[in-house]
mmCIF file of C-alpha atoms in Angstrom:
data_model
loop_
_atom_site.group_PDB
_atom_site.id
_atom_site.type_symbol
_atom_site.label_atom_id
_atom_site.label_comp_id
_atom_site.label_asym_id
_atom_site.label_seq_id
_atom_site.Cartn_x
_atom_site.Cartn_y
_atom_site.Cartn_z
ATOM 1 C CA MET A 24 8.059 43.770 -1.983
ATOM 2 C CA ARG A 25 5.445 42.225 -3.838
ATOM 3 C CA ARG A 26 3.169 44.102 -6.183
ATOM 4 C CA SER A 27 -0.316 42.996 -6.461
ATOM 5 C CA ARG A 28 -1.620 42.157 -9.849
ATOM 6 C CA ALA A 29 -4.611 44.428 -9.386
ATOM 7 C CA SER A 30 -2.471 47.559 -9.053
ATOM 8 C CA THR A 31 -0.616 47.030 -12.357
ATOM 9 C CA ASP A 32 -3.514 45.710 -14.406
ATOM 10 C CA SER A 33 -5.920 48.448 -15.359
ATOM 11 C CA SER A 34 -9.060 48.330 -17.429
ATOM 12 C CA ASP A 35 -8.221 51.833 -18.750
ATOM 13 C CA ALA A 36 -5.026 50.729 -20.459
ATOM 14 C CA GLY A 37 -4.950 51.920 -24.069
ATOM 15 C CA SER A 38 -7.962 54.194 -23.845
ATOM 16 C CA ALA A 39 -6.007 57.480 -24.004
ATOM 17 C CA PRO A 40 -5.486 57.344 -27.786
ATOM 18 C CA LEU A 41 -9.153 56.517 -28.286
ATOM 19 C CA GLU A 42 -10.235 59.414 -26.079
ATOM 20 C CA PHE A 43 -7.829 61.736 -27.897
ATOM 21 C CA ILE A 44 -9.270 60.753 -31.285
ATOM 22 C CA ALA A 45 -12.893 61.043 -30.107
ATOM 23 C CA VAL A 46 -12.447 64.429 -28.435
ATOM 24 C CA GLY A 47 -10.275 65.626 -31.308
ATOM 25 C CA LEU A 48 -12.988 64.803 -33.814
ATOM 26 C CA LEU A 49 -15.684 66.402 -31.679
ATOM 27 C CA VAL A 50 -13.678 69.637 -31.559
ATOM 28 C CA LEU A 51 -11.952 69.568 -34.940
ATOM 29 C CA VAL A 52 -14.908 68.861 -37.239
ATOM 30 C CA PRO A 53 -17.032 71.844 -36.084
ATOM 31 C CA LEU A 54 -13.950 74.067 -36.133
ATOM 32 C CA VAL A 55 -13.130 73.115 -39.726
ATOM 33 C CA TYR A 56 -16.762 73.676 -40.749
ATOM 34 C CA LEU A 57 -16.767 77.081 -39.079
ATOM 35 C CA VAL A 58 -13.608 78.100 -40.951
ATOM 36 C CA LEU A 59 -15.083 76.840 -44.234
ATOM 37 C CA ALA A 60 -18.363 78.714 -43.686
ATOM 38 C CA ALA A 61 -16.539 81.928 -42.719
ATOM 39 C CA ALA A 62 -14.326 81.689 -45.820
ATOM 40 C CA THR A 63 -17.348 81.195 -48.085
ATOM 41 C CA LEU A 64 -19.174 84.135 -46.513
ATOM 42 C CA GLN A 65 -16.083 86.350 -46.773
ATOM 43 C CA ALA A 66 -15.558 85.421 -50.437
ATOM 44 C CA HIS A 67 -19.135 86.373 -51.301
ATOM 45 C CA ALA A 68 -18.920 89.595 -49.294
ATOM 46 C CA LEU A 69 -15.768 90.574 -51.171
ATOM 47 C CA GLY A 70 -17.440 89.607 -54.449
ATOM 48 C CA ALA A 71 -20.501 91.747 -53.739
ATOM 49 C CA GLU A 72 -18.323 94.714 -52.753
ATOM 50 C CA SER A 73 -16.157 94.313 -55.836
ATOM 51 C CA ALA A 74 -19.195 93.988 -58.109
ATOM 52 C CA ALA A 75 -20.789 97.144 -56.698
ATOM 53 C CA ARG A 76 -17.577 99.148 -57.025
ATOM 54 C CA HIS A 77 -16.751 97.996 -60.549
ATOM 55 C CA VAL A 78 -20.316 98.334 -61.856
ATOM 56 C CA ALA A 79 -20.533 101.889 -60.480
ATOM 57 C CA ARG A 80 -17.241 102.759 -62.162
ATOM 58 C CA ALA A 81 -18.322 101.137 -65.451
ATOM 59 C CA ILE A 82 -21.591 103.095 -65.486
ATOM 60 C CA ALA A 83 -19.871 106.374 -64.622
ATOM 61 C CA GLN A 84 -17.302 105.955 -67.392
ATOM 62 C CA ALA A 85 -19.686 104.757 -70.116
ATOM 63 C CA ASP A 86 -20.402 106.823 -73.232
ATOM 64 C CA GLY A 87 -24.198 106.630 -72.997
ATOM 65 C CA ILE A 88 -27.114 104.869 -71.372
ATOM 66 C CA ARG A 89 -27.023 101.814 -73.675
ATOM 67 C CA SER A 90 -23.297 101.488 -73.190
ATOM 68 C CA ALA A 91 -23.722 101.845 -69.420
ATOM 69 C CA ASP A 92 -26.289 99.015 -69.308
ATOM 70 C CA ALA A 93 -24.134 96.729 -71.434
ATOM 71 C CA ARG A 94 -21.003 97.441 -69.418
ATOM 72 C CA ALA A 95 -22.816 96.986 -66.106
ATOM 73 C CA GLY A 96 -24.143 93.577 -67.189
ATOM 74 C CA ALA A 97 -20.746 92.435 -68.439
ATOM 75 C CA VAL A 98 -18.937 93.586 -65.304
ATOM 76 C CA LEU A 99 -21.518 91.973 -63.017
ATOM 77 C CA ALA A 100 -21.336 88.647 -64.868
ATOM 78 C CA THR A 101 -17.539 88.661 -64.816
ATOM 79 C CA THR A 102 -17.326 89.541 -61.132
ATOM 80 C CA ALA A 103 -19.914 86.930 -60.151
ATOM 81 C CA ARG A 104 -18.001 84.258 -62.071
ATOM 82 C CA GLU A 105 -14.680 85.381 -60.594
ATOM 83 C CA TYR A 106 -15.898 85.150 -56.993
ATOM 84 C CA GLY A 107 -17.945 81.975 -57.457
ATOM 85 C CA MET A 108 -21.316 83.646 -56.930
ATOM 86 C CA ASP A 109 -24.495 82.442 -58.614
ATOM 87 C CA ALA A 110 -25.109 85.162 -61.218
ATOM 88 C CA SER A 111 -28.851 84.474 -61.252
ATOM 89 C CA ALA A 112 -29.049 85.115 -57.496
ATOM 90 C CA VAL A 113 -27.287 88.495 -57.654
ATOM 91 C CA VAL A 114 -29.678 91.457 -57.569
ATOM 92 C CA LEU A 115 -28.353 94.755 -58.911
ATOM 93 C CA SER A 116 -30.090 98.088 -58.368
ATOM 94 C CA THR A 117 -28.912 101.539 -59.424
ATOM 95 C CA SER A 118 -30.033 105.026 -58.601
ATOM 96 C CA CYS A 119 -28.707 108.527 -59.064
ATOM 97 C CA GLU A 120 -28.401 111.492 -56.731
ATOM 98 C CA PRO A 121 -29.839 114.002 -57.436
ATOM 99 C CA ALA A 122 -32.787 112.090 -58.844
ATOM 100 C CA ALA A 123 -32.531 112.583 -62.568
ATOM 101 C CA PRO A 124 -32.338 110.344 -65.568
ATOM 102 C CA CYS A 125 -29.817 107.794 -64.468
ATOM 103 C CA PRO A 126 -26.960 108.091 -65.292
ATOM 104 C CA ALA A 127 -26.647 111.769 -66.038
ATOM 105 C CA ALA A 128 -23.799 114.276 -66.260
ATOM 106 C CA GLY A 129 -22.687 115.457 -62.808
ATOM 107 C CA ALA A 130 -24.844 112.945 -60.926
ATOM 108 C CA THR A 131 -23.629 110.405 -58.406
ATOM 109 C CA VAL A 132 -24.439 106.813 -59.300
ATOM 110 C CA ARG A 133 -25.330 104.530 -56.396
ATOM 111 C CA VAL A 134 -25.067 100.794 -57.088
ATOM 112 C CA ASN A 135 -26.443 98.228 -54.654
ATOM 113 C CA VAL A 136 -25.587 94.516 -55.033
ATOM 114 C CA ARG A 137 -27.502 91.906 -53.010
ATOM 115 C CA THR A 138 -27.084 88.145 -52.950
ATOM 116 C CA ARG A 139 -27.489 85.194 -50.603
ATOM 117 C CA VAL A 140 -24.745 82.806 -49.525
ATOM 118 C CA ALA A 141 -25.675 79.184 -48.957
ATOM 119 C CA LEU A 142 -23.678 77.567 -46.193
ATOM 120 C CA PRO A 143 -21.270 74.864 -47.376
ATOM 121 C CA LEU A 144 -22.191 71.177 -47.329
ATOM 122 C CA VAL A 145 -25.925 71.879 -47.036
ATOM 123 C CA PRO A 146 -27.758 69.586 -49.455
ATOM 124 C CA PRO A 147 -30.264 71.101 -51.878
ATOM 125 C CA VAL A 148 -33.089 69.005 -50.469
ATOM 126 C CA PHE A 149 -36.467 70.406 -49.406
ATOM 127 C CA GLY A 150 -35.158 73.959 -49.946
ATOM 128 C CA LEU A 151 -32.595 73.690 -47.146
ATOM 129 C CA GLU A 152 -30.010 75.682 -49.130
ATOM 130 C CA ARG A 153 -32.381 78.694 -49.109
ATOM 131 C CA ILE A 154 -33.322 78.323 -45.458
ATOM 132 C CA VAL A 155 -29.727 78.239 -44.206
ATOM 133 C CA SER A 156 -28.387 80.997 -46.447
ATOM 134 C CA LEU A 157 -27.136 84.380 -45.316
ATOM 135 C CA PRO A 158 -27.777 87.717 -47.057
ATOM 136 C CA VAL A 159 -24.832 89.742 -48.343
ATOM 137 C CA GLU A 160 -25.178 93.324 -49.541
ATOM 138 C CA ALA A 161 -22.752 95.975 -50.780
ATOM 139 C CA THR A 162 -23.174 99.546 -51.982
ATOM 140 C CA ALA A 163 -20.832 101.752 -53.970
ATOM 141 C CA MET A 164 -21.085 105.312 -55.253
ATOM 142 C CA GLN A 165 -19.293 106.909 -58.199
ATOM 143 C CA LYS A 166 -19.406 110.478 -59.440
ATOM 144 C CA VAL A 167 -20.267 110.828 -63.137
ATOM 145 C CA SER A 168 -18.235 113.367 -65.084
ATOM 146 C CA ARG A 169 -20.021 116.621 -65.816
ATOM 147 C CA PHE A 170 -19.059 116.071 -69.447
ATOM 148 C CA TRP A 171 -20.740 112.633 -69.531
ATOM 149 C CA GLY A 172 -22.579 111.965 -72.764
ATOM 150 C CA ALA A 173 -21.036 114.955 -74.554
ATOM 151 C CA SER A 174 -19.387 113.985 -77.814
#
């Protein structure tokens, strides 16, 4: 039995590792980017929710309007720093129900926090970071004590 040289010699010899690396990179790189983008979006969503909740609580437990404004600003700055959000890009809006001077005794404070999340690894060239950013918004409500502002 004689084997022919053509049957044992193959031009595909050694290409399996190369194909594995090429296909692995084509699948792995987008998967890693997707995980990174989802983690960044989730972190900012949790930060916006936490900021809204804590700011609403800080306003509801403040002694007066000046104290409520100061506490809200401090809490928002701290939460933005803690969750890695750009504090200048966070928009905070408050309102009260029923519509009265906000905050007021017995009212419900509604705090809305909006921000945008830039996708990771997008260069800040030609405004690309704004174009490929996603909006994140959170709302929280807190009941103000009926004795609020009474000393």
